[in-house]
Amino acid sequence: MPPGTFEVETTAEDQCCELMLQNLRADDLPVVYDATIREWGIRYLDGGSSIQRLEYCPWCGKKLPGDLWDEWRTRVEQLGLDPWDDADRIPEAFRSDRWWKEAGL
Ligand SMILES: [Zn+2]
């Protein structure tokens, strides 16, 4: 599952500042937030889905929380699913930020 596979609308409470929220919502700026694994990044201009991860907010300078990719992959694999081959069978909760919010991560 490449980051950004599941489109999730983000809200102000998930973001460090108003500028981050505005810029994530701007269609013409390659800043992305993958709520599924809580990852912020800048999209490469090669037409692919790769991103360069952001550790700090470019606008307010706040350190962003660590991403949950390893945690997500581990939990999906524990369900007997392959993150890539079984992408269409991944449960609803793991297609958004619900799983890590409910787990208090
Ligand atoms: Zn910020």
mmCIF file with all atom_site columns, C-alpha atoms and ligand atoms in Angstrom:
data_model
loop_
_atom_site.group_PDB
_atom_site.id
_atom_site.type_symbol
_atom_site.label_atom_id
_atom_site.label_alt_id
_atom_site.label_comp_id
_atom_site.label_asym_id
_atom_site.label_entity_id
_atom_site.label_seq_id
_atom_site.pdbx_PDB_ins_code
_atom_site.Cartn_x
_atom_site.Cartn_y
_atom_site.Cartn_z
_atom_site.occupancy
_atom_site.B_iso_or_equiv
_atom_site.pdbx_formal_charge
_atom_site.auth_seq_id
_atom_site.auth_comp_id
_atom_site.auth_asym_id
_atom_site.auth_atom_id
_atom_site.pdbx_PDB_model_num
ATOM   1   C  CA . MET A 1 1   ? 0.000   0.000   0.000   1.00 0.00 ? 1   MET A CA 1
ATOM   2   C  CA . PRO A 1 2   ? 1.804   3.142   -1.096  1.00 0.00 ? 2   PRO A CA 1
ATOM   3   C  CA . PRO A 1 3   ? 1.129   6.117   1.173   1.00 0.00 ? 3   PRO A CA 1
ATOM   4   C  CA . GLY A 1 4   ? -1.881  8.102   0.098   1.00 0.00 ? 4   GLY A CA 1
ATOM   5   C  CA . THR A 1 5   ? -3.774  5.088   -1.265  1.00 0.00 ? 5   THR A CA 1
ATOM   6   C  CA . PHE A 1 6   ? -6.748  5.871   0.908   1.00 0.00 ? 6   PHE A CA 1
ATOM   7   C  CA . GLU A 1 7   ? -8.008  9.430   0.610   1.00 0.00 ? 7   GLU A CA 1
ATOM   8   C  CA . VAL A 1 8   ? -8.986  10.792  3.998   1.00 0.00 ? 8   VAL A CA 1
ATOM   9   C  CA . GLU A 1 9   ? -10.244 14.302  4.652   1.00 0.00 ? 9   GLU A CA 1
ATOM   10  C  CA . THR A 1 10  ? -8.136  15.997  7.287   1.00 0.00 ? 10  THR A CA 1
ATOM   11  C  CA . THR A 1 11  ? -9.382  18.382  9.950   1.00 0.00 ? 11  THR A CA 1
ATOM   12  C  CA . ALA A 1 12  ? -7.888  21.241  11.927  1.00 0.00 ? 12  ALA A CA 1
ATOM   13  C  CA . GLU A 1 13  ? -7.498  19.127  15.057  1.00 0.00 ? 13  GLU A CA 1
ATOM   14  C  CA . ASP A 1 14  ? -5.077  16.817  13.218  1.00 0.00 ? 14  ASP A CA 1
ATOM   15  C  CA . GLN A 1 15  ? -2.861  19.650  12.042  1.00 0.00 ? 15  GLN A CA 1
ATOM   16  C  CA . CYS A 1 16  ? -0.331  21.793  13.870  1.00 0.00 ? 16  CYS A CA 1
ATOM   17  C  CA . CYS A 1 17  ? -1.421  25.114  12.401  1.00 0.00 ? 17  CYS A CA 1
ATOM   18  C  CA . GLU A 1 18  ? -3.854  26.816  10.063  1.00 0.00 ? 18  GLU A CA 1
ATOM   19  C  CA . LEU A 1 19  ? -1.269  27.198  7.292   1.00 0.00 ? 19  LEU A CA 1
ATOM   20  C  CA . MET A 1 20  ? -0.551  23.459  7.281   1.00 0.00 ? 20  MET A CA 1
ATOM   21  C  CA . LEU A 1 21  ? -4.261  22.751  6.987   1.00 0.00 ? 21  LEU A CA 1
ATOM   22  C  CA . GLN A 1 22  ? -4.722  25.303  4.194   1.00 0.00 ? 22  GLN A CA 1
ATOM   23  C  CA . ASN A 1 23  ? -1.708  24.053  2.258   1.00 0.00 ? 23  ASN A CA 1
ATOM   24  C  CA . LEU A 1 24  ? -2.717  20.407  2.558   1.00 0.00 ? 24  LEU A CA 1
ATOM   25  C  CA . ARG A 1 25  ? -6.071  21.349  1.092   1.00 0.00 ? 25  ARG A CA 1
ATOM   26  C  CA . ALA A 1 26  ? -4.489  23.326  -1.749  1.00 0.00 ? 26  ALA A CA 1
ATOM   27  C  CA . ASP A 1 27  ? -4.565  21.271  -4.937  1.00 0.00 ? 27  ASP A CA 1
ATOM   28  C  CA . ASP A 1 28  ? -1.612  23.092  -6.450  1.00 0.00 ? 28  ASP A CA 1
ATOM   29  C  CA . LEU A 1 29  ? 0.917   22.453  -3.661  1.00 0.00 ? 29  LEU A CA 1
ATOM   30  C  CA . PRO A 1 30  ? 2.569   19.013  -3.351  1.00 0.00 ? 30  PRO A CA 1
ATOM   31  C  CA . VAL A 1 31  ? 2.323   18.821  0.442   1.00 0.00 ? 31  VAL A CA 1
ATOM   32  C  CA . VAL A 1 32  ? 0.462   15.726  1.543   1.00 0.00 ? 32  VAL A CA 1
ATOM   33  C  CA . TYR A 1 33  ? -0.804  14.146  4.747   1.00 0.00 ? 33  TYR A CA 1
ATOM   34  C  CA . ASP A 1 34  ? -1.520  10.441  4.864   1.00 0.00 ? 34  ASP A CA 1
ATOM   35  C  CA . ALA A 1 35  ? -3.935  10.125  7.775   1.00 0.00 ? 35  ALA A CA 1
ATOM   36  C  CA . THR A 1 36  ? -3.833  6.325   7.589   1.00 0.00 ? 36  THR A CA 1
ATOM   37  C  CA . ILE A 1 37  ? -0.249  6.259   8.819   1.00 0.00 ? 37  ILE A CA 1
ATOM   38  C  CA . ARG A 1 38  ? -0.026  9.842   10.171  1.00 0.00 ? 38  ARG A CA 1
ATOM   39  C  CA . GLU A 1 39  ? 2.656   10.902  7.738   1.00 0.00 ? 39  GLU A CA 1
ATOM   40  C  CA . TRP A 1 40  ? 3.376   14.318  6.267   1.00 0.00 ? 40  TRP A CA 1
ATOM   41  C  CA . GLY A 1 41  ? 5.455   14.782  3.158   1.00 0.00 ? 41  GLY A CA 1
ATOM   42  C  CA . ILE A 1 42  ? 6.256   16.533  -0.061  1.00 0.00 ? 42  ILE A CA 1
ATOM   43  C  CA . ARG A 1 43  ? 5.410   14.691  -3.241  1.00 0.00 ? 43  ARG A CA 1
ATOM   44  C  CA . TYR A 1 44  ? 8.187   14.102  -5.757  1.00 0.00 ? 44  TYR A CA 1
ATOM   45  C  CA . LEU A 1 45  ? 7.579   15.617  -9.179  1.00 0.00 ? 45  LEU A CA 1
ATOM   46  C  CA . ASP A 1 46  ? 8.248   12.347  -11.011 1.00 0.00 ? 46  ASP A CA 1
ATOM   47  C  CA . GLY A 1 47  ? 4.584   11.513  -11.432 1.00 0.00 ? 47  GLY A CA 1
ATOM   48  C  CA . GLY A 1 48  ? 4.755   8.666   -8.900  1.00 0.00 ? 48  GLY A CA 1
ATOM   49  C  CA . SER A 1 49  ? 3.357   8.444   -5.403  1.00 0.00 ? 49  SER A CA 1
ATOM   50  C  CA . SER A 1 50  ? 6.668   8.739   -3.541  1.00 0.00 ? 50  SER A CA 1
ATOM   51  C  CA . ILE A 1 51  ? 7.016   11.433  -0.935  1.00 0.00 ? 51  ILE A CA 1
ATOM   52  C  CA . GLN A 1 52  ? 9.837   12.988  1.014   1.00 0.00 ? 52  GLN A CA 1
ATOM   53  C  CA . ARG A 1 53  ? 8.779   12.778  4.631   1.00 0.00 ? 53  ARG A CA 1
ATOM   54  C  CA . LEU A 1 54  ? 8.487   15.970  6.684   1.00 0.00 ? 54  LEU A CA 1
ATOM   55  C  CA . GLU A 1 55  ? 9.670   15.853  10.286  1.00 0.00 ? 55  GLU A CA 1
ATOM   56  C  CA . TYR A 1 56  ? 8.861   19.469  11.056  1.00 0.00 ? 56  TYR A CA 1
ATOM   57  C  CA . CYS A 1 57  ? 6.102   21.764  9.874   1.00 0.00 ? 57  CYS A CA 1
ATOM   58  C  CA . PRO A 1 58  ? 7.557   24.105  7.224   1.00 0.00 ? 58  PRO A CA 1
ATOM   59  C  CA . TRP A 1 59  ? 5.325   26.931  8.435   1.00 0.00 ? 59  TRP A CA 1
ATOM   60  C  CA . CYS A 1 60  ? 5.185   26.888  12.235  1.00 0.00 ? 60  CYS A CA 1
ATOM   61  C  CA . GLY A 1 61  ? 8.292   24.776  12.850  1.00 0.00 ? 61  GLY A CA 1
ATOM   62  C  CA . LYS A 1 62  ? 6.583   22.342  15.184  1.00 0.00 ? 62  LYS A CA 1
ATOM   63  C  CA . LYS A 1 63  ? 7.943   18.788  15.277  1.00 0.00 ? 63  LYS A CA 1
ATOM   64  C  CA . LEU A 1 64  ? 5.418   16.459  13.711  1.00 0.00 ? 64  LEU A CA 1
ATOM   65  C  CA . PRO A 1 65  ? 4.487   13.170  15.409  1.00 0.00 ? 65  PRO A CA 1
ATOM   66  C  CA . GLY A 1 66  ? 6.277   10.080  14.131  1.00 0.00 ? 66  GLY A CA 1
ATOM   67  C  CA . ASP A 1 67  ? 4.679   8.131   11.328  1.00 0.00 ? 67  ASP A CA 1
ATOM   68  C  CA . LEU A 1 68  ? 2.861   4.852   12.003  1.00 0.00 ? 68  LEU A CA 1
ATOM   69  C  CA . TRP A 1 69  ? 3.763   2.926   8.871   1.00 0.00 ? 69  TRP A CA 1
ATOM   70  C  CA . ASP A 1 70  ? 5.497   0.047   10.730  1.00 0.00 ? 70  ASP A CA 1
ATOM   71  C  CA . GLU A 1 71  ? 2.658   -0.170  13.241  1.00 0.00 ? 71  GLU A CA 1
ATOM   72  C  CA . TRP A 1 72  ? 0.048   -0.144  10.467  1.00 0.00 ? 72  TRP A CA 1
ATOM   73  C  CA . ARG A 1 73  ? 1.847   -2.815  8.445   1.00 0.00 ? 73  ARG A CA 1
ATOM   74  C  CA . THR A 1 74  ? 2.309   -5.048  11.509  1.00 0.00 ? 74  THR A CA 1
ATOM   75  C  CA . ARG A 1 75  ? -1.379  -4.855  12.395  1.00 0.00 ? 75  ARG A CA 1
ATOM   76  C  CA . VAL A 1 76  ? -2.520  -5.511  8.843   1.00 0.00 ? 76  VAL A CA 1
ATOM   77  C  CA . GLU A 1 77  ? -0.168  -8.487  8.579   1.00 0.00 ? 77  GLU A CA 1
ATOM   78  C  CA . GLN A 1 78  ? -1.528  -9.826  11.872  1.00 0.00 ? 78  GLN A CA 1
ATOM   79  C  CA . LEU A 1 79  ? -4.891  -10.028 10.113  1.00 0.00 ? 79  LEU A CA 1
ATOM   80  C  CA . GLY A 1 80  ? -3.252  -12.312 7.580   1.00 0.00 ? 80  GLY A CA 1
ATOM   81  C  CA . LEU A 1 81  ? -3.310  -9.636  4.886   1.00 0.00 ? 81  LEU A CA 1
ATOM   82  C  CA . ASP A 1 82  ? -0.548  -8.416  2.638   1.00 0.00 ? 82  ASP A CA 1
ATOM   83  C  CA . PRO A 1 83  ? -0.454  -4.589  2.571   1.00 0.00 ? 83  PRO A CA 1
ATOM   84  C  CA . TRP A 1 84  ? 0.029   -4.611  -1.218  1.00 0.00 ? 84  TRP A CA 1
ATOM   85  C  CA . ASP A 1 85  ? -1.611  -7.737  -2.572  1.00 0.00 ? 85  ASP A CA 1
ATOM   86  C  CA . ASP A 1 86  ? -4.666  -7.534  -0.316  1.00 0.00 ? 86  ASP A CA 1
ATOM   87  C  CA . ALA A 1 87  ? -5.149  -3.753  -0.416  1.00 0.00 ? 87  ALA A CA 1
ATOM   88  C  CA . ASP A 1 88  ? -8.816  -4.128  -1.384  1.00 0.00 ? 88  ASP A CA 1
ATOM   89  C  CA . ARG A 1 89  ? -9.476  -6.441  1.597   1.00 0.00 ? 89  ARG A CA 1
ATOM   90  C  CA . ILE A 1 90  ? -8.003  -4.175  4.260   1.00 0.00 ? 90  ILE A CA 1
ATOM   91  C  CA . PRO A 1 91  ? -10.695 -3.391  6.863   1.00 0.00 ? 91  PRO A CA 1
ATOM   92  C  CA . GLU A 1 92  ? -12.350 0.022   6.898   1.00 0.00 ? 92  GLU A CA 1
ATOM   93  C  CA . ALA A 1 93  ? -10.746 1.066   10.182  1.00 0.00 ? 93  ALA A CA 1
ATOM   94  C  CA . PHE A 1 94  ? -7.277  0.664   8.666   1.00 0.00 ? 94  PHE A CA 1
ATOM   95  C  CA . ARG A 1 95  ? -8.155  2.847   5.686   1.00 0.00 ? 95  ARG A CA 1
ATOM   96  C  CA . SER A 1 96  ? -8.323  5.985   7.801   1.00 0.00 ? 96  SER A CA 1
ATOM   97  C  CA . ASP A 1 97  ? -6.932  7.427   11.025  1.00 0.00 ? 97  ASP A CA 1
ATOM   98  C  CA . ARG A 1 98  ? -9.532  5.548   13.068  1.00 0.00 ? 98  ARG A CA 1
ATOM   99  C  CA . TRP A 1 99  ? -7.295  2.606   14.045  1.00 0.00 ? 99  TRP A CA 1
ATOM   100 C  CA . TRP A 1 100 ? -4.517  4.681   15.609  1.00 0.00 ? 100 TRP A CA 1
ATOM   101 C  CA . LYS A 1 101 ? -6.839  7.185   17.234  1.00 0.00 ? 101 LYS A CA 1
ATOM   102 C  CA . GLU A 1 102 ? -8.808  4.382   18.858  1.00 0.00 ? 102 GLU A CA 1
ATOM   103 C  CA . ALA A 1 103 ? -5.535  2.758   19.954  1.00 0.00 ? 103 ALA A CA 1
ATOM   104 C  CA . GLY A 1 104 ? -4.349  6.050   21.472  1.00 0.00 ? 104 GLY A CA 1
ATOM   105 C  CA . LEU A 1 105 ? -1.159  6.094   19.394  1.00 0.00 ? 105 LEU A CA 1
HETATM 106 ZN ZN . ZN  B 2 .   ? 2.433   23.983  11.522  1.00 0.00 ? 1   ZN  B ZN 1
#
